[in-house]
Amino acid sequence: MLRYLTVPVTAFAQNCSLVWCDETKDAAVIDPGGELDRLLAEVQRLGLNLKAIWQTHAHIDHAGGTAELARRLSLPIIGPHPGDQFWITGLPQQGAMFGFPPAEAFTPTRWLADRDTVQIGRCALDVRHCPGHTPGHVVFHSAEAKRAFVGDVLFAGSIGRTDFPQGNHQQLLDSIKERLWPMGDDTVFIPGHGPESTFGEERRSNPYVRD
Ligand SMILES: [Zn+2]
Ligand SMILES: [Zn+2]
């Protein structure tokens, strides 16, 4: 079964998640935006074998530590979707713009596409391509654990910004309704910022996407 721990990192309190298989203790880190030493201390405390970086999208608060972490531990970088190449290329400029520590661009070991699968230990997660906030944004879904790691697609009570280059409001709404809602009302989602919620709760009460 999949387990996870969310660690808010960077000045943007980005919800970086450690996810692991409780049988093998093999782990992936989703969106290591920064504060790598703190993340690695949690990995050690939990006794995990960190095997991969999974990337939802390439905004600085999600990807600012990716290149350094991959190099330090020789980890593969899985994702995001190729639509985010320009955000990856622009990571150094993003860092300077938002006052982040210097960030490096990287080359994903494996790009992701809609309906791909990622594996950690004995746990498989489905990948859905959810463009709108960024063109290459992906989410990771464990049907078994009824959890979805959705980055900046959807928040409790809100949705991702679409005023960036290649952001698209209608596309974001379509991504949420066509690719997140079918995961089921009782699925708990871990957003890129703020508290967890369920898709059912957002369908009832989120002013941007309620039924
Ligand atoms: Zn973002
Ligand atoms: Zn974010």
mmCIF file of C-alpha atoms and ligand atoms in Angstrom:
data_model
loop_
_atom_site.group_PDB
_atom_site.id
_atom_site.type_symbol
_atom_site.label_atom_id
_atom_site.label_comp_id
_atom_site.label_asym_id
_atom_site.label_seq_id
_atom_site.Cartn_x
_atom_site.Cartn_y
_atom_site.Cartn_z
ATOM 1 C CA MET A 1 0.000 0.000 0.000
ATOM 2 C CA LEU A 2 1.100 3.521 -0.745
ATOM 3 C CA ARG A 3 2.044 5.814 2.149
ATOM 4 C CA TYR A 4 2.969 9.455 1.985
ATOM 5 C CA LEU A 5 4.151 12.430 3.977
ATOM 6 C CA THR A 6 3.709 15.993 2.801
ATOM 7 C CA VAL A 7 6.417 18.520 3.684
ATOM 8 C CA PRO A 8 5.706 22.180 2.823
ATOM 9 C CA VAL A 9 8.848 23.704 1.286
ATOM 10 C CA THR A 10 10.007 27.102 0.019
ATOM 11 C CA ALA A 11 8.599 30.545 0.778
ATOM 12 C CA PHE A 12 5.476 29.467 -1.177
ATOM 13 C CA ALA A 13 4.753 26.573 1.257
ATOM 14 C CA GLN A 14 4.675 24.125 -1.629
ATOM 15 C CA ASN A 15 3.430 20.680 -0.588
ATOM 16 C CA CYS A 16 6.321 18.420 -1.507
ATOM 17 C CA SER A 17 5.258 14.804 -0.907
ATOM 18 C CA LEU A 18 7.352 11.771 -0.096
ATOM 19 C CA VAL A 19 5.471 8.703 -1.337
ATOM 20 C CA TRP A 20 6.515 5.149 -0.610
ATOM 21 C CA CYS A 21 5.585 1.481 -0.796
ATOM 22 C CA ASP A 22 5.178 0.218 2.776
ATOM 23 C CA GLU A 23 6.365 -3.274 1.784
ATOM 24 C CA THR A 24 9.685 -2.303 0.189
ATOM 25 C CA LYS A 25 10.190 1.217 1.624
ATOM 26 C CA ASP A 26 11.101 2.350 -1.896
ATOM 27 C CA ALA A 27 10.171 6.020 -2.200
ATOM 28 C CA ALA A 28 9.706 8.829 -4.690
ATOM 29 C CA VAL A 29 9.670 12.540 -3.977
ATOM 30 C CA ILE A 30 7.025 14.584 -5.769
ATOM 31 C CA ASP A 31 8.048 18.187 -6.553
ATOM 32 C CA PRO A 32 11.239 18.853 -4.542
ATOM 33 C CA GLY A 33 10.996 22.641 -4.846
ATOM 34 C CA GLY A 34 13.714 23.305 -2.270
ATOM 35 C CA GLU A 35 14.869 22.684 1.310
ATOM 36 C CA LEU A 36 16.546 19.477 0.195
ATOM 37 C CA ASP A 37 18.341 18.836 3.482
ATOM 38 C CA ARG A 38 15.018 18.912 5.313
ATOM 39 C CA LEU A 39 13.491 16.495 2.809
ATOM 40 C CA LEU A 40 16.443 14.130 3.064
ATOM 41 C CA ALA A 41 16.262 14.215 6.862
ATOM 42 C CA GLU A 42 12.643 12.989 6.590
ATOM 43 C CA VAL A 43 13.716 10.268 4.154
ATOM 44 C CA GLN A 44 16.296 9.105 6.676
ATOM 45 C CA ARG A 45 13.949 9.364 9.673
ATOM 46 C CA LEU A 46 11.368 7.216 7.858
ATOM 47 C CA GLY A 47 13.993 4.682 6.719
ATOM 48 C CA LEU A 48 13.110 5.089 3.045
ATOM 49 C CA ASN A 49 15.095 4.190 -0.073
ATOM 50 C CA LEU A 50 14.656 7.235 -2.281
ATOM 51 C CA LYS A 51 14.549 6.022 -5.895
ATOM 52 C CA ALA A 52 13.066 8.755 -8.072
ATOM 53 C CA ILE A 53 11.870 12.326 -8.464
ATOM 54 C CA TRP A 54 8.358 12.717 -9.863
ATOM 55 C CA GLN A 55 7.514 16.124 -11.249
ATOM 56 C CA THR A 56 3.961 17.523 -11.654
ATOM 57 C CA HIS A 57 5.104 20.698 -13.442
ATOM 58 C CA ALA A 58 8.147 22.939 -13.637
ATOM 59 C CA HIS A 59 7.308 26.059 -11.647
ATOM 60 C CA ILE A 60 10.144 27.139 -9.385
ATOM 61 C CA ASP A 61 8.417 26.268 -6.098
ATOM 62 C CA HIS A 62 7.898 22.707 -7.398
ATOM 63 C CA ALA A 63 11.105 22.165 -9.366
ATOM 64 C CA GLY A 64 13.692 24.504 -7.838
ATOM 65 C CA GLY A 65 15.567 21.656 -6.103
ATOM 66 C CA THR A 66 15.060 18.975 -8.756
ATOM 67 C CA ALA A 67 18.365 19.263 -10.651
ATOM 68 C CA GLU A 68 20.463 19.419 -7.480
ATOM 69 C CA LEU A 69 18.675 16.506 -5.814
ATOM 70 C CA ALA A 70 18.945 14.357 -8.936
ATOM 71 C CA ARG A 71 22.674 15.021 -9.103
ATOM 72 C CA ARG A 72 23.354 14.519 -5.388
ATOM 73 C CA LEU A 73 21.619 11.131 -5.207
ATOM 74 C CA SER A 74 21.829 10.040 -8.873
ATOM 75 C CA LEU A 75 18.028 9.912 -9.104
ATOM 76 C CA PRO A 76 16.002 9.709 -12.312
ATOM 77 C CA ILE A 77 13.654 12.630 -12.979
ATOM 78 C CA ILE A 78 10.249 11.331 -14.075
ATOM 79 C CA GLY A 79 8.002 13.962 -15.671
ATOM 80 C CA PRO A 80 6.520 16.359 -16.265
ATOM 81 C CA HIS A 81 4.874 16.266 -19.739
ATOM 82 C CA PRO A 82 6.954 17.847 -22.563
ATOM 83 C CA GLY A 83 4.599 20.857 -22.651
ATOM 84 C CA ASP A 84 6.569 22.245 -19.684
ATOM 85 C CA GLN A 85 9.934 22.300 -21.477
ATOM 86 C CA PHE A 86 9.935 26.125 -21.606
ATOM 87 C CA TRP A 87 9.313 26.325 -17.867
ATOM 88 C CA ILE A 88 12.225 23.929 -17.239
ATOM 89 C CA THR A 89 14.509 25.957 -19.484
ATOM 90 C CA GLY A 90 13.429 29.094 -17.636
ATOM 91 C CA LEU A 91 14.091 27.797 -14.106
ATOM 92 C CA PRO A 92 17.176 30.037 -13.551
ATOM 93 C CA GLN A 93 15.144 33.127 -14.524
ATOM 94 C CA GLN A 94 12.156 31.995 -12.438
ATOM 95 C CA GLY A 95 14.473 31.712 -9.444
ATOM 96 C CA ALA A 96 15.858 35.210 -9.895
ATOM 97 C CA MET A 97 12.360 36.658 -10.396
ATOM 98 C CA PHE A 98 10.901 35.198 -7.203
ATOM 99 C CA GLY A 99 13.978 35.591 -4.992
ATOM 100 C CA PHE A 100 14.608 31.838 -4.776
ATOM 101 C CA PRO A 101 18.045 30.265 -4.335
ATOM 102 C CA PRO A 102 19.729 29.698 -7.719
ATOM 103 C CA ALA A 103 17.820 27.021 -9.632
ATOM 104 C CA GLU A 104 19.083 24.930 -12.521
ATOM 105 C CA ALA A 105 17.331 23.565 -15.570
ATOM 106 C CA PHE A 106 17.294 19.782 -15.968
ATOM 107 C CA THR A 107 16.564 17.125 -18.551
ATOM 108 C CA PRO A 108 13.905 14.628 -17.480
ATOM 109 C CA THR A 109 15.056 11.041 -17.581
ATOM 110 C CA ARG A 110 11.541 10.148 -18.687
ATOM 111 C CA TRP A 111 8.839 12.495 -19.955
ATOM 112 C CA LEU A 112 5.264 11.571 -19.039
ATOM 113 C CA ALA A 113 2.107 11.379 -21.132
ATOM 114 C CA ASP A 114 -1.553 10.908 -20.286
ATOM 115 C CA ARG A 115 -2.334 7.398 -18.987
ATOM 116 C CA ASP A 116 1.278 6.494 -18.332
ATOM 117 C CA THR A 117 2.060 4.527 -15.174
ATOM 118 C CA VAL A 118 4.764 5.208 -12.607
ATOM 119 C CA GLN A 119 5.905 2.523 -10.206
ATOM 120 C CA ILE A 120 7.474 2.679 -6.769
ATOM 121 C CA GLY A 121 8.104 -0.602 -4.957
ATOM 122 C CA ARG A 122 4.900 -2.628 -5.428
ATOM 123 C CA CYS A 123 2.739 0.474 -5.902
ATOM 124 C CA ALA A 124 1.651 1.690 -9.331
ATOM 125 C CA LEU A 125 0.180 5.137 -9.882
ATOM 126 C CA ASP A 126 -1.671 6.401 -12.946
ATOM 127 C CA VAL A 127 -0.520 9.565 -14.670
ATOM 128 C CA ARG A 128 -3.077 12.025 -16.046
ATOM 129 C CA HIS A 129 -2.080 14.988 -18.187
ATOM 130 C CA CYS A 130 -3.950 18.005 -16.776
ATOM 131 C CA PRO A 131 -2.966 21.126 -18.767
ATOM 132 C CA GLY A 132 -4.294 24.603 -18.023
ATOM 133 C CA HIS A 133 -2.126 25.895 -15.154
ATOM 134 C CA THR A 134 0.907 24.896 -17.232
ATOM 135 C CA PRO A 135 0.731 23.058 -20.571
ATOM 136 C CA GLY A 136 2.744 20.075 -19.308
ATOM 137 C CA HIS A 137 1.169 19.579 -15.883
ATOM 138 C CA VAL A 138 0.571 15.974 -14.799
ATOM 139 C CA VAL A 139 -1.044 14.460 -11.702
ATOM 140 C CA PHE A 140 -0.300 11.142 -9.989
ATOM 141 C CA HIS A 141 -3.208 8.930 -8.895
ATOM 142 C CA SER A 142 -3.197 5.865 -6.662
ATOM 143 C CA ALA A 143 -6.546 4.118 -7.185
ATOM 144 C CA GLU A 144 -5.644 1.642 -4.444
ATOM 145 C CA ALA A 145 -4.942 4.321 -1.829
ATOM 146 C CA LYS A 146 -7.618 6.687 -3.226
ATOM 147 C CA ARG A 147 -5.119 9.525 -3.284
ATOM 148 C CA ALA A 148 -4.197 11.994 -6.037
ATOM 149 C CA PHE A 149 -1.209 14.343 -6.041
ATOM 150 C CA VAL A 150 -2.496 17.188 -8.170
ATOM 151 C CA GLY A 151 0.097 19.969 -7.934
ATOM 152 C CA ASP A 152 -1.411 23.332 -8.871
ATOM 153 C CA VAL A 153 -4.398 22.025 -10.848
ATOM 154 C CA LEU A 154 -6.902 22.119 -7.975
ATOM 155 C CA PHE A 155 -6.888 23.415 -4.400
ATOM 156 C CA ALA A 156 -9.365 23.126 -1.526
ATOM 157 C CA GLY A 157 -11.838 25.852 -2.510
ATOM 158 C CA SER A 158 -9.885 27.144 -5.501
ATOM 159 C CA ILE A 159 -8.107 26.247 -8.747
ATOM 160 C CA GLY A 160 -4.684 26.927 -10.242
ATOM 161 C CA ARG A 161 -3.733 30.285 -11.748
ATOM 162 C CA THR A 162 -4.000 30.517 -15.517
ATOM 163 C CA ASP A 163 -2.495 33.966 -16.099
ATOM 164 C CA PHE A 164 0.988 32.615 -16.886
ATOM 165 C CA PRO A 165 2.314 32.109 -20.445
ATOM 166 C CA GLN A 166 0.399 29.240 -22.059
ATOM 167 C CA GLY A 167 -2.041 29.098 -19.162
ATOM 168 C CA ASN A 168 -5.616 28.385 -20.241
ATOM 169 C CA HIS A 169 -8.629 28.697 -17.949
ATOM 170 C CA GLN A 170 -11.069 26.590 -19.990
ATOM 171 C CA GLN A 171 -8.457 23.871 -20.472
ATOM 172 C CA LEU A 172 -7.889 23.789 -16.701
ATOM 173 C CA LEU A 173 -11.626 23.398 -16.023
ATOM 174 C CA ASP A 174 -11.771 20.593 -18.621
ATOM 175 C CA SER A 175 -8.763 18.866 -17.019
ATOM 176 C CA ILE A 176 -10.419 18.951 -13.600
ATOM 177 C CA LYS A 177 -13.825 17.736 -14.741
ATOM 178 C CA GLU A 178 -12.736 15.179 -17.321
ATOM 179 C CA ARG A 179 -9.599 13.779 -15.678
ATOM 180 C CA LEU A 180 -9.896 14.338 -11.910
ATOM 181 C CA TRP A 181 -13.609 13.847 -11.187
ATOM 182 C CA PRO A 182 -13.664 10.308 -12.692
ATOM 183 C CA MET A 183 -11.185 9.261 -9.980
ATOM 184 C CA GLY A 184 -14.166 9.351 -7.599
ATOM 185 C CA ASP A 185 -15.759 11.629 -5.023
ATOM 186 C CA ASP A 186 -14.064 9.827 -2.126
ATOM 187 C CA THR A 187 -10.566 10.367 -3.517
ATOM 188 C CA VAL A 188 -8.438 12.562 -1.277
ATOM 189 C CA PHE A 189 -6.254 14.976 -3.207
ATOM 190 C CA ILE A 190 -3.005 16.543 -2.078
ATOM 191 C CA PRO A 191 -2.742 19.971 -3.711
ATOM 192 C CA GLY A 192 0.447 21.908 -4.345
ATOM 193 C CA HIS A 193 -0.491 24.411 -1.646
ATOM 194 C CA GLY A 194 -2.815 24.355 1.349
ATOM 195 C CA PRO A 195 -4.891 21.600 2.949
ATOM 196 C CA GLU A 196 -6.081 18.305 1.479
ATOM 197 C CA SER A 197 -9.688 17.812 0.420
ATOM 198 C CA THR A 198 -11.776 15.310 -1.571
ATOM 199 C CA PHE A 199 -13.057 15.618 -5.129
ATOM 200 C CA GLY A 200 -16.588 15.148 -3.786
ATOM 201 C CA GLU A 201 -16.198 18.117 -1.454
ATOM 202 C CA GLU A 202 -14.928 20.318 -4.302
ATOM 203 C CA ARG A 203 -17.828 19.220 -6.535
ATOM 204 C CA ARG A 204 -20.172 20.376 -3.762
ATOM 205 C CA SER A 205 -18.523 23.591 -2.646
ATOM 206 C CA ASN A 206 -15.670 24.861 -4.858
ATOM 207 C CA PRO A 207 -17.056 27.997 -6.593
ATOM 208 C CA TYR A 208 -14.848 27.452 -9.657
ATOM 209 C CA VAL A 209 -15.737 23.860 -10.470
ATOM 210 C CA ARG A 210 -18.818 22.803 -8.472
ATOM 211 C CA ASP A 211 -21.511 20.773 -10.225
HETATM 212 ZN ZN ZN B 1 2.516 26.117 -10.413
HETATM 213 ZN ZN ZN B 2 2.841 25.961 -6.841
#
